[in-house]
XYZ file of C-alpha atoms in Angstrom:
607
model
C 96.509 60.879 105.626
C 93.372 60.666 107.765
C 90.120 60.344 105.849
C 88.533 62.941 108.106
C 90.919 64.691 110.507
C 89.392 66.400 113.547
C 87.932 69.787 112.640
C 90.360 71.457 115.018
C 93.425 69.904 113.340
C 93.722 72.723 110.814
C 95.258 76.103 110.250
C 93.803 78.839 108.060
C 95.557 80.719 105.262
C 94.027 83.287 102.946
C 94.554 86.231 100.615
C 91.639 88.480 101.763
C 89.341 87.233 98.997
C 89.287 83.509 99.722
C 90.897 81.060 102.121
C 92.120 77.495 102.546
C 92.407 75.017 105.408
C 95.620 73.049 105.832
C 95.550 70.017 108.112
C 98.360 69.242 110.528
C 99.276 66.417 108.122
C 100.070 68.909 105.362
C 96.837 68.439 103.405
C 94.922 71.332 101.826
C 91.458 69.820 102.159
C 89.329 72.956 101.793
C 89.736 75.725 99.219
C 87.194 77.653 97.141
C 87.997 80.010 94.288
C 87.747 82.779 93.293
C 85.832 83.821 96.458
C 84.962 82.420 99.848
C 81.483 81.537 98.574
C 82.591 80.073 95.230
C 82.388 76.349 94.430
C 85.184 74.300 95.941
C 88.426 73.182 94.316
C 89.671 71.093 97.259
C 87.008 69.740 99.639
C 88.059 66.318 100.901
C 87.014 67.546 104.361
C 83.423 66.985 103.222
C 83.989 63.975 100.962
C 87.346 62.242 101.140
C 86.948 60.335 97.900
C 85.248 62.968 95.755
C 86.167 66.349 97.234
C 89.784 66.729 96.138
C 92.927 67.656 98.069
C 96.514 68.881 97.786
C 98.924 66.918 99.993
C 102.559 67.775 100.671
C 104.124 65.676 103.441
C 106.993 63.259 104.212
C 106.901 59.855 102.598
C 107.910 58.137 105.856
C 104.904 56.710 107.676
C 106.402 57.163 111.157
C 106.132 60.919 111.488
C 104.739 63.311 114.099
C 103.218 66.608 113.013
C 103.124 70.025 114.664
C 101.692 73.308 113.421
C 102.244 76.929 114.322
C 101.864 80.347 112.764
C 104.952 82.364 112.012
C 104.730 85.010 114.774
C 102.063 87.671 114.241
C 101.219 86.569 110.700
C 98.830 84.509 108.601
C 101.727 82.295 107.453
C 101.277 78.688 108.592
C 104.166 76.323 109.372
C 103.612 72.557 109.534
C 106.553 70.648 111.019
C 107.189 66.959 110.451
C 109.492 64.978 112.743
C 110.544 61.511 111.591
C 113.437 59.089 112.242
C 114.981 60.326 108.991
C 114.940 63.987 109.869
C 112.847 67.108 110.465
C 111.144 69.028 107.680
C 108.707 71.900 107.360
C 106.010 72.980 104.937
C 105.268 76.701 104.997
C 101.864 77.667 103.588
C 100.382 81.055 102.769
C 98.393 82.948 100.172
C 99.786 86.334 99.095
C 97.471 89.039 100.441
C 95.567 90.916 97.736
C 95.237 94.470 98.999
C 93.436 95.861 95.948
C 89.714 96.581 96.320
C 89.211 95.026 92.874
C 88.092 91.378 92.870
C 90.302 88.963 90.938
C 89.951 85.394 89.730
C 93.676 84.694 90.308
C 94.593 83.184 93.679
C 97.729 81.308 94.716
C 98.491 78.764 97.405
C 102.225 78.991 98.103
C 103.996 76.004 99.665
C 107.671 75.951 100.633
C 109.384 72.756 101.817
C 112.453 73.031 104.019
C 114.542 70.411 105.819
C 116.271 71.445 109.041
C 117.648 68.084 110.235
C 118.681 64.894 108.470
C 117.232 63.996 105.077
C 113.511 63.876 104.364
C 111.712 62.664 101.258
C 108.497 64.615 100.608
C 105.644 63.431 98.410
C 103.109 65.615 96.602
C 99.600 64.670 95.552
C 97.409 67.219 93.802
C 93.834 66.116 93.070
C 91.539 69.087 92.399
C 87.802 68.492 92.050
C 86.007 71.503 90.603
C 82.426 72.675 91.267
C 81.980 70.794 94.544
C 83.377 67.664 92.901
C 80.694 67.628 90.185
C 82.845 68.678 87.213
C 85.445 66.692 85.316
C 88.745 68.287 84.361
C 91.473 67.795 81.774
C 95.163 67.592 82.624
C 97.986 69.131 80.605
C 101.276 67.936 82.131
C 104.818 69.183 81.670
C 107.882 68.063 83.698
C 107.405 70.634 86.498
C 104.019 72.104 85.686
C 100.472 70.775 85.497
C 97.369 72.569 84.265
C 93.979 71.252 85.404
C 91.186 72.686 83.229
C 87.663 72.597 84.597
C 84.504 74.457 83.544
C 85.432 78.138 83.526
C 88.336 77.681 85.925
C 91.888 76.357 85.673
C 94.367 75.261 88.317
C 98.066 75.716 87.556
C 100.451 73.635 89.673
C 104.119 74.580 89.492
C 106.853 72.730 91.362
C 110.626 72.911 91.602
C 110.782 69.113 91.238
C 109.374 66.618 88.705
C 105.666 65.818 88.490
C 104.133 62.621 87.074
C 100.648 61.819 85.867
C 98.244 59.829 88.043
C 95.136 59.581 85.883
C 93.876 63.147 85.604
C 95.825 64.093 88.762
C 99.536 64.392 89.545
C 102.092 63.123 91.992
C 105.653 64.103 92.726
C 108.469 63.578 95.208
C 111.687 65.251 96.282
C 114.441 64.364 98.780
C 115.995 67.244 100.651
C 118.930 67.485 103.031
C 119.685 69.997 105.767
C 119.302 73.566 104.502
C 117.709 72.582 101.198
C 114.329 73.867 99.987
C 111.733 73.133 97.332
C 108.506 74.871 96.379
C 105.078 74.071 94.959
C 102.513 76.712 93.976
C 98.875 76.111 93.003
C 97.214 79.032 91.220
C 93.574 79.270 90.132
C 92.407 81.616 87.396
C 89.952 81.778 84.525
C 90.276 78.791 82.210
C 91.593 81.071 79.447
C 93.605 83.228 81.844
C 97.279 84.000 81.537
C 99.617 81.342 82.929
C 101.543 82.222 86.111
C 105.117 83.490 85.652
C 107.987 80.977 85.828
C 108.710 79.602 89.286
C 111.932 79.799 91.286
C 112.760 78.790 94.836
C 114.370 82.182 95.427
C 111.370 84.094 94.118
C 108.898 82.186 96.276
C 111.141 82.600 99.333
C 111.258 86.352 98.744
C 107.452 86.362 98.501
C 107.306 84.572 101.859
C 109.176 87.342 103.639
C 107.069 90.012 101.957
C 104.012 88.243 103.342
C 105.525 88.121 106.833
C 106.206 91.855 106.627
C 102.644 92.567 105.462
C 101.030 90.829 108.422
C 103.424 92.098 111.065
C 103.097 95.705 109.884
C 99.300 95.424 109.832
C 99.140 93.933 113.325
C 101.540 96.560 114.645
C 98.758 99.151 114.209
C 96.666 97.385 116.875
C 96.014 99.395 120.037
C 95.571 96.340 122.234
C 98.071 96.232 125.100
C 96.104 94.052 127.491
C 96.728 90.766 129.259
C 95.845 88.404 126.415
C 97.771 89.867 123.502
C 98.556 86.544 121.850
C 94.929 85.369 121.729
C 93.595 88.789 120.750
C 96.195 89.211 118.003
C 95.461 85.770 116.596
C 91.751 86.548 116.619
C 92.358 89.860 114.848
C 94.387 88.142 112.127
C 91.672 85.495 111.783
C 88.979 88.160 111.350
C 91.154 89.848 108.720
C 91.603 86.533 106.882
C 87.822 86.019 106.912
C 87.011 89.456 105.471
C 86.440 89.990 101.748
C 88.684 92.977 101.171
C 86.991 94.366 98.026
C 83.833 95.165 100.018
C 84.882 94.926 103.665
C 82.275 92.222 104.357
C 83.331 89.417 106.735
C 82.162 85.845 106.249
C 80.863 83.911 109.249
C 83.358 81.095 108.615
C 85.636 79.805 105.893
C 83.710 76.564 105.463
C 80.341 74.997 104.790
C 78.837 71.718 105.901
C 80.918 71.013 108.998
C 78.561 69.502 111.580
C 77.333 70.858 114.874
C 76.818 67.182 115.758
C 78.909 64.571 113.947
C 76.572 62.391 111.913
C 73.694 64.870 112.309
C 71.844 67.203 109.941
C 72.915 70.586 111.377
C 75.391 71.218 108.581
C 75.103 74.777 107.254
C 76.920 76.995 104.776
C 78.610 79.865 106.643
C 80.567 81.458 103.780
C 78.362 84.560 103.724
C 78.229 87.889 105.475
C 75.702 88.190 108.319
C 74.502 91.681 109.177
C 74.579 90.678 112.848
C 78.179 89.441 112.958
C 79.631 92.270 110.924
C 77.767 94.983 112.812
C 79.011 93.777 116.179
C 82.548 93.615 114.800
C 82.676 97.383 114.240
C 83.214 98.276 117.893
C 85.777 95.504 118.383
C 87.745 96.625 115.328
C 87.712 100.235 116.507
C 88.847 99.227 119.987
C 91.837 97.502 118.375
C 92.561 100.496 116.167
C 91.539 98.979 112.828
C 89.537 101.958 111.625
C 89.909 101.161 107.920
C 88.292 97.744 108.347
C 85.474 99.172 110.476
C 84.817 101.931 107.957
C 84.746 99.502 105.022
C 82.070 97.388 106.671
C 79.901 100.350 107.670
C 80.032 101.473 104.036
C 78.936 97.996 102.890
C 76.187 97.968 105.508
C 74.967 101.411 104.501
C 74.702 100.228 100.901
C 72.565 97.268 101.973
C 70.315 99.637 103.909
C 69.925 101.963 100.937
C 69.236 99.101 98.514
C 65.717 98.609 99.844
C 64.990 101.853 101.682
C 62.116 102.751 99.349
C 60.962 99.269 98.354
C 58.101 97.248 99.873
C 58.785 94.418 102.284
C 61.711 93.907 104.626
C 64.408 96.567 104.602
C 67.281 94.193 105.378
C 68.121 90.558 104.807
C 69.944 88.697 107.582
C 72.843 87.696 105.324
C 74.261 88.433 101.899
C 77.005 87.246 99.633
C 80.232 89.135 100.165
C 79.488 91.442 97.226
C 76.035 92.291 98.619
C 74.101 89.874 96.392
C 71.015 88.754 98.394
C 70.487 85.465 96.524
C 71.723 82.471 98.541
C 69.668 79.595 97.186
C 70.253 76.467 99.268
C 70.937 73.142 97.577
C 71.896 69.712 98.884
C 75.062 68.168 97.464
C 73.716 64.627 97.513
C 76.840 63.168 95.875
C 78.905 63.953 98.984
C 78.830 61.838 102.128
C 79.644 64.740 104.464
C 82.217 65.017 107.220
C 82.267 61.573 108.866
C 78.819 60.878 107.439
C 77.267 64.202 108.493
C 74.608 64.500 105.820
C 73.119 66.447 104.117
C 75.854 68.764 102.890
C 74.271 72.110 102.034
C 75.590 74.820 99.702
C 73.787 78.140 100.019
C 71.677 79.049 103.008
C 67.880 79.124 103.051
C 67.957 81.022 106.358
C 68.644 84.123 104.247
C 64.895 84.299 103.677
C 64.017 84.161 107.375
C 62.526 87.064 109.285
C 64.915 88.026 112.077
C 64.021 91.435 113.405
C 67.097 91.741 115.626
C 69.245 92.607 112.584
C 67.847 96.140 112.495
C 69.238 96.745 115.945
C 72.637 95.304 115.136
C 72.836 97.199 111.849
C 72.110 100.589 113.361
C 74.273 99.765 116.390
C 77.136 99.084 113.979
C 76.485 102.283 112.037
C 76.433 104.295 115.254
C 79.630 102.719 116.572
C 81.436 103.355 113.289
C 80.223 106.891 112.749
C 83.329 108.515 114.213
C 85.584 106.921 111.574
C 83.276 106.740 108.589
C 81.876 109.556 106.497
C 80.141 107.081 104.244
C 76.661 107.658 105.653
C 76.276 111.208 104.365
C 72.934 112.954 104.012
C 71.431 110.431 101.589
C 72.667 107.572 103.720
C 71.016 109.152 106.735
C 67.753 109.463 104.859
C 67.898 105.737 104.086
C 68.554 104.936 107.749
C 65.737 107.233 108.853
C 63.274 105.659 106.418
C 64.286 102.249 107.760
C 63.463 103.349 111.313
C 60.195 104.920 110.182
C 59.282 101.584 108.602
C 60.427 99.650 111.685
C 58.159 101.803 113.851
C 55.228 100.012 112.241
C 56.842 96.593 111.887
C 58.802 95.682 115.019
C 55.959 93.945 116.868
C 55.856 90.691 114.876
C 56.791 87.066 115.544
C 60.001 86.049 113.764
C 62.388 83.099 113.462
C 64.840 84.451 116.015
C 68.569 84.987 116.189
C 69.593 81.306 115.966
C 67.933 80.661 112.593
C 65.954 77.724 113.867
C 63.465 76.076 111.558
C 60.698 75.492 114.053
C 58.451 78.410 113.135
C 58.030 82.012 114.247
C 57.630 83.233 117.792
C 57.823 86.420 119.832
C 61.529 86.233 120.579
C 62.721 88.511 123.366
C 66.126 89.153 121.820
C 64.518 90.355 118.596
C 62.541 92.937 120.571
C 65.593 93.985 122.585
C 67.551 94.685 119.419
C 64.658 96.621 117.908
C 64.897 98.764 121.036
C 68.600 99.223 120.231
C 67.722 100.315 116.681
C 65.537 103.151 117.934
C 67.844 104.052 120.816
C 70.907 104.418 118.565
C 68.866 106.116 115.857
C 67.736 108.742 118.366
C 71.323 109.282 119.496
C 72.548 109.685 115.917
C 69.779 112.118 115.037
C 70.751 114.291 118.005
C 74.525 114.054 117.550
C 74.415 114.668 113.802
C 71.516 117.170 113.925
C 69.697 115.237 111.236
C 65.967 115.309 110.363
C 64.066 112.517 112.112
C 60.636 111.662 113.463
C 61.916 111.831 117.041
C 58.521 111.417 118.808
C 57.670 108.365 116.728
C 61.019 106.676 117.327
C 60.972 107.487 121.043
C 57.476 106.072 121.413
C 58.522 102.852 119.684
C 61.639 102.537 121.836
C 59.746 103.012 125.085
C 56.918 100.696 124.038
C 59.421 97.919 123.329
C 61.070 98.271 126.735
C 57.720 98.071 128.506
C 56.598 95.091 126.425
C 59.826 93.128 126.978
C 59.806 93.661 130.728
C 56.123 92.707 130.894
C 55.957 89.756 128.478
C 59.563 88.581 128.283
C 59.982 88.129 132.047
C 59.463 84.722 133.642
C 58.344 84.806 137.259
C 59.327 81.170 137.775
C 62.871 81.689 136.464
C 63.162 85.295 137.651
C 64.741 86.058 134.302
C 64.213 87.370 130.823
C 63.550 84.356 128.638
C 63.801 83.250 125.019
C 60.296 84.142 123.917
C 57.106 85.521 125.386
C 54.996 83.110 127.403
C 57.808 80.606 127.990
C 60.448 79.750 130.561
C 63.328 78.763 128.256
C 66.592 80.663 128.734
C 68.512 82.019 125.738
C 72.176 83.049 125.712
C 71.651 85.703 123.031
C 70.315 87.890 125.840
C 73.841 88.067 127.261
C 74.280 91.067 124.931
C 71.763 93.091 126.971
C 74.276 94.928 129.205
C 76.634 95.620 126.283
C 73.917 97.354 124.261
C 72.489 99.130 127.319
C 68.963 97.727 127.385
C 69.451 97.087 131.112
C 72.249 98.161 133.384
C 74.884 95.473 133.929
C 74.252 95.563 137.689
C 70.491 96.068 137.768
C 68.561 93.501 139.854
C 66.614 92.172 136.876
C 69.732 91.607 134.845
C 71.692 89.990 137.683
C 68.782 87.641 138.290
C 68.735 86.757 134.575
C 72.475 86.113 134.647
C 72.020 83.790 137.644
C 69.293 81.871 135.807
C 71.522 81.405 132.773
C 74.267 80.064 134.997
C 71.854 77.485 136.379
C 70.352 76.380 133.081
C 72.790 77.063 130.248
C 76.298 76.837 131.723
C 78.245 73.578 131.915
C 81.736 73.859 133.430
C 81.941 77.480 132.232
C 80.790 76.602 128.690
C 77.487 78.076 127.536
C 74.702 76.528 125.449
C 72.647 78.775 123.191
C 69.399 77.305 124.505
C 67.936 73.900 125.297
C 66.506 72.361 122.084
C 64.629 69.776 124.146
C 62.765 72.511 126.017
C 62.353 74.733 122.945
C 62.084 72.548 119.813
C 63.876 74.137 116.853
C 62.581 71.954 114.032
C 65.808 69.964 113.690
C 66.873 66.512 114.816
C 69.793 65.928 117.143
C 71.637 68.116 119.587
C 74.574 70.491 119.534
C 77.570 71.481 121.614
C 78.124 74.566 123.698
C 78.380 77.740 121.655
C 81.794 79.381 121.950
C 80.427 82.808 121.038
C 78.032 82.579 123.974
C 80.785 81.606 126.397
C 82.661 84.786 125.544
C 79.461 86.833 125.834
C 79.041 85.268 129.273
C 82.525 86.463 130.214
C 81.695 89.947 128.949
C 78.434 90.066 130.910
C 80.027 88.783 134.138
C 82.847 91.315 133.889
C 80.346 94.144 133.416
C 78.396 92.874 136.432
C 81.513 93.059 138.586
C 81.920 89.276 138.804
C 85.532 89.524 137.795
C 86.978 86.384 139.378
C 84.617 83.892 137.692
C 84.756 85.919 134.467
C 88.529 85.696 134.324
C 88.591 81.999 135.190
C 85.996 81.255 132.507
C 87.997 83.270 129.984
C 91.234 81.464 130.834
C 89.548 78.042 130.716
C 88.148 78.845 127.291
C 91.690 79.144 125.969
C 92.174 75.446 126.659
C 89.551 74.669 124.006
C 91.338 76.608 121.257
C 93.132 74.456 118.748
C 96.903 74.188 118.500
C 97.206 77.485 116.580
C 94.615 79.451 118.573
C 91.565 78.961 116.335
C 87.969 78.178 117.297
C 85.162 76.465 115.463
C 81.559 77.321 116.243
C 80.974 74.903 119.127
C 82.617 72.692 121.748
C 81.420 69.104 121.952
C 80.907 66.980 125.073
C 84.513 65.744 125.066
C 86.049 69.132 124.348
C 86.206 68.595 120.572
C 85.532 71.476 118.195
C 82.352 71.269 116.128
C 80.755 73.290 113.356
C 82.198 75.526 110.679
C 85.802 76.564 111.111
C 87.169 78.952 112.064
C 84.128 80.943 113.128
C 84.552 84.705 112.917
C 81.888 85.458 115.550
C 83.781 83.414 118.159
C 86.993 85.330 117.525
C 85.084 88.609 117.526
C 83.490 87.811 120.884
C 86.905 86.792 122.271
C 88.207 90.277 121.443
C 85.115 91.872 123.001
C 85.453 89.821 126.188
C 89.189 90.459 126.504
C 88.735 94.227 126.229
C 85.860 94.313 128.720
C 87.669 92.064 131.197
C 90.907 94.045 130.961
C 89.037 97.247 131.783
C 87.123 95.635 134.657
C 90.309 94.237 136.220
C 92.090 97.589 135.904
C 89.175 99.456 137.517
C 89.022 96.967 140.372
C 92.751 97.331 141.049
C 92.494 101.095 141.036
C 89.751 100.889 143.665
C 91.858 98.541 145.780
């Protein structure tokens, strides 16, 4: 067992309320319960000695490991090949399709041997509350109960378990065709114990889970050239969405570094207005109207929460239930992934001013309007009051889209998205025949366009730049043609795209910006941003640059991990960096694939 396996050496399983990472060595080294943003139960990925883990793997040291997903599902298969034989561990969490949150969540693990004889060993070492809480162990021959503060972990196995301090171990030898199971269930400390375990019952549950995922994916409308990658991204987005509210989290993890050994280690287990809003169109394009509608409902509730209160009308991120409190703390008892310290829980960026979110929010509401009736008259009034307020508040320095901690500035992207807010608001008012201060909104929209083209344009770069008065390029502006601020083939946009290629693109991979040229208040550097690479593909395809767009898209696939997942960034040697898997990357992959498919088809029709 590696102390710290590469970030990419993991698959994701989940039940639509929380999720776990399983390494290619059969180790569950990240799992929080009862929600994505709850304290961890297994977190050896951030502190090998104190984080806790659940290992199920062959005893033989000479073993090679391979992972794959059962086709078109969220069921993960880890295969172990040794001189003794070949065995598999199948991991999943039964999907919870109720909209009611629950504190009961199960990690299901089936062991099978397909060749020879393999002896598997089990180690279960939970560490509750980010490793800060002690637990008590109640052990029976094939069942262990770990009791922590307010939470209990029930481990059931079809083979004997033995005490190892306050943890447990076990082992089982299996021949060809034989199976064993181990199930770890979390619930309230005084909750009802799980029902008795049987190999047959768990195997039946496995096939029900396969059916669930395959039936869900079958509703997808995507029939393009990259079905495997798009389908895997769709499943990943589903796994990262909190079903009771429809709010997606940015990633399943916290604290994984953007630079190994550095301080850029953030908590991404929350729902960003920006990410979720942009997902609406992608979900609709795939045919997942229920998921798109659920998020627009959640977003509308956030908009109504503060429609008549003083101060900002939206926060950039929330907990998955809409709670705005995300107090950031440093877990100073953890060493961090390969020494990447500090490890942060919570996210202080929630208090930042990022004006672009108003544009993304109303963009998302507009895109989802044809499938959602959640807005209603009172919802519209909340949206309209938000735009009335924004009319007086858009022209302010803010912290910008990338949540840097270097102070406020007049960020071009923030202004562009404020333009989007008014533009989509005007469209909605007309299409829905709703009361609105049309002259006021139109004046704000047009003033923003004039200001951006006057102050956000760099003569030296011949491009729109990161902030007024500077020459630094910023990849967030790659969204401009998608949202319609400029035409995809207008001279100003094509010149901006050329400048980005010169300054931000490295062998088709795209940096967000250059921290050396635009200090962001943090030490160290970062890798290329996978989201931005897919936005680059989308922008090139819209500009008619189909050949380089397709090549960039295909090359990006080579950076996916062995089961098609992406972290936030790509490092200098092609390694994945940052929190994992990142929803925004998989969202932008779907966006780019759809745009590129359409561009290729149009070009062939012309030919």
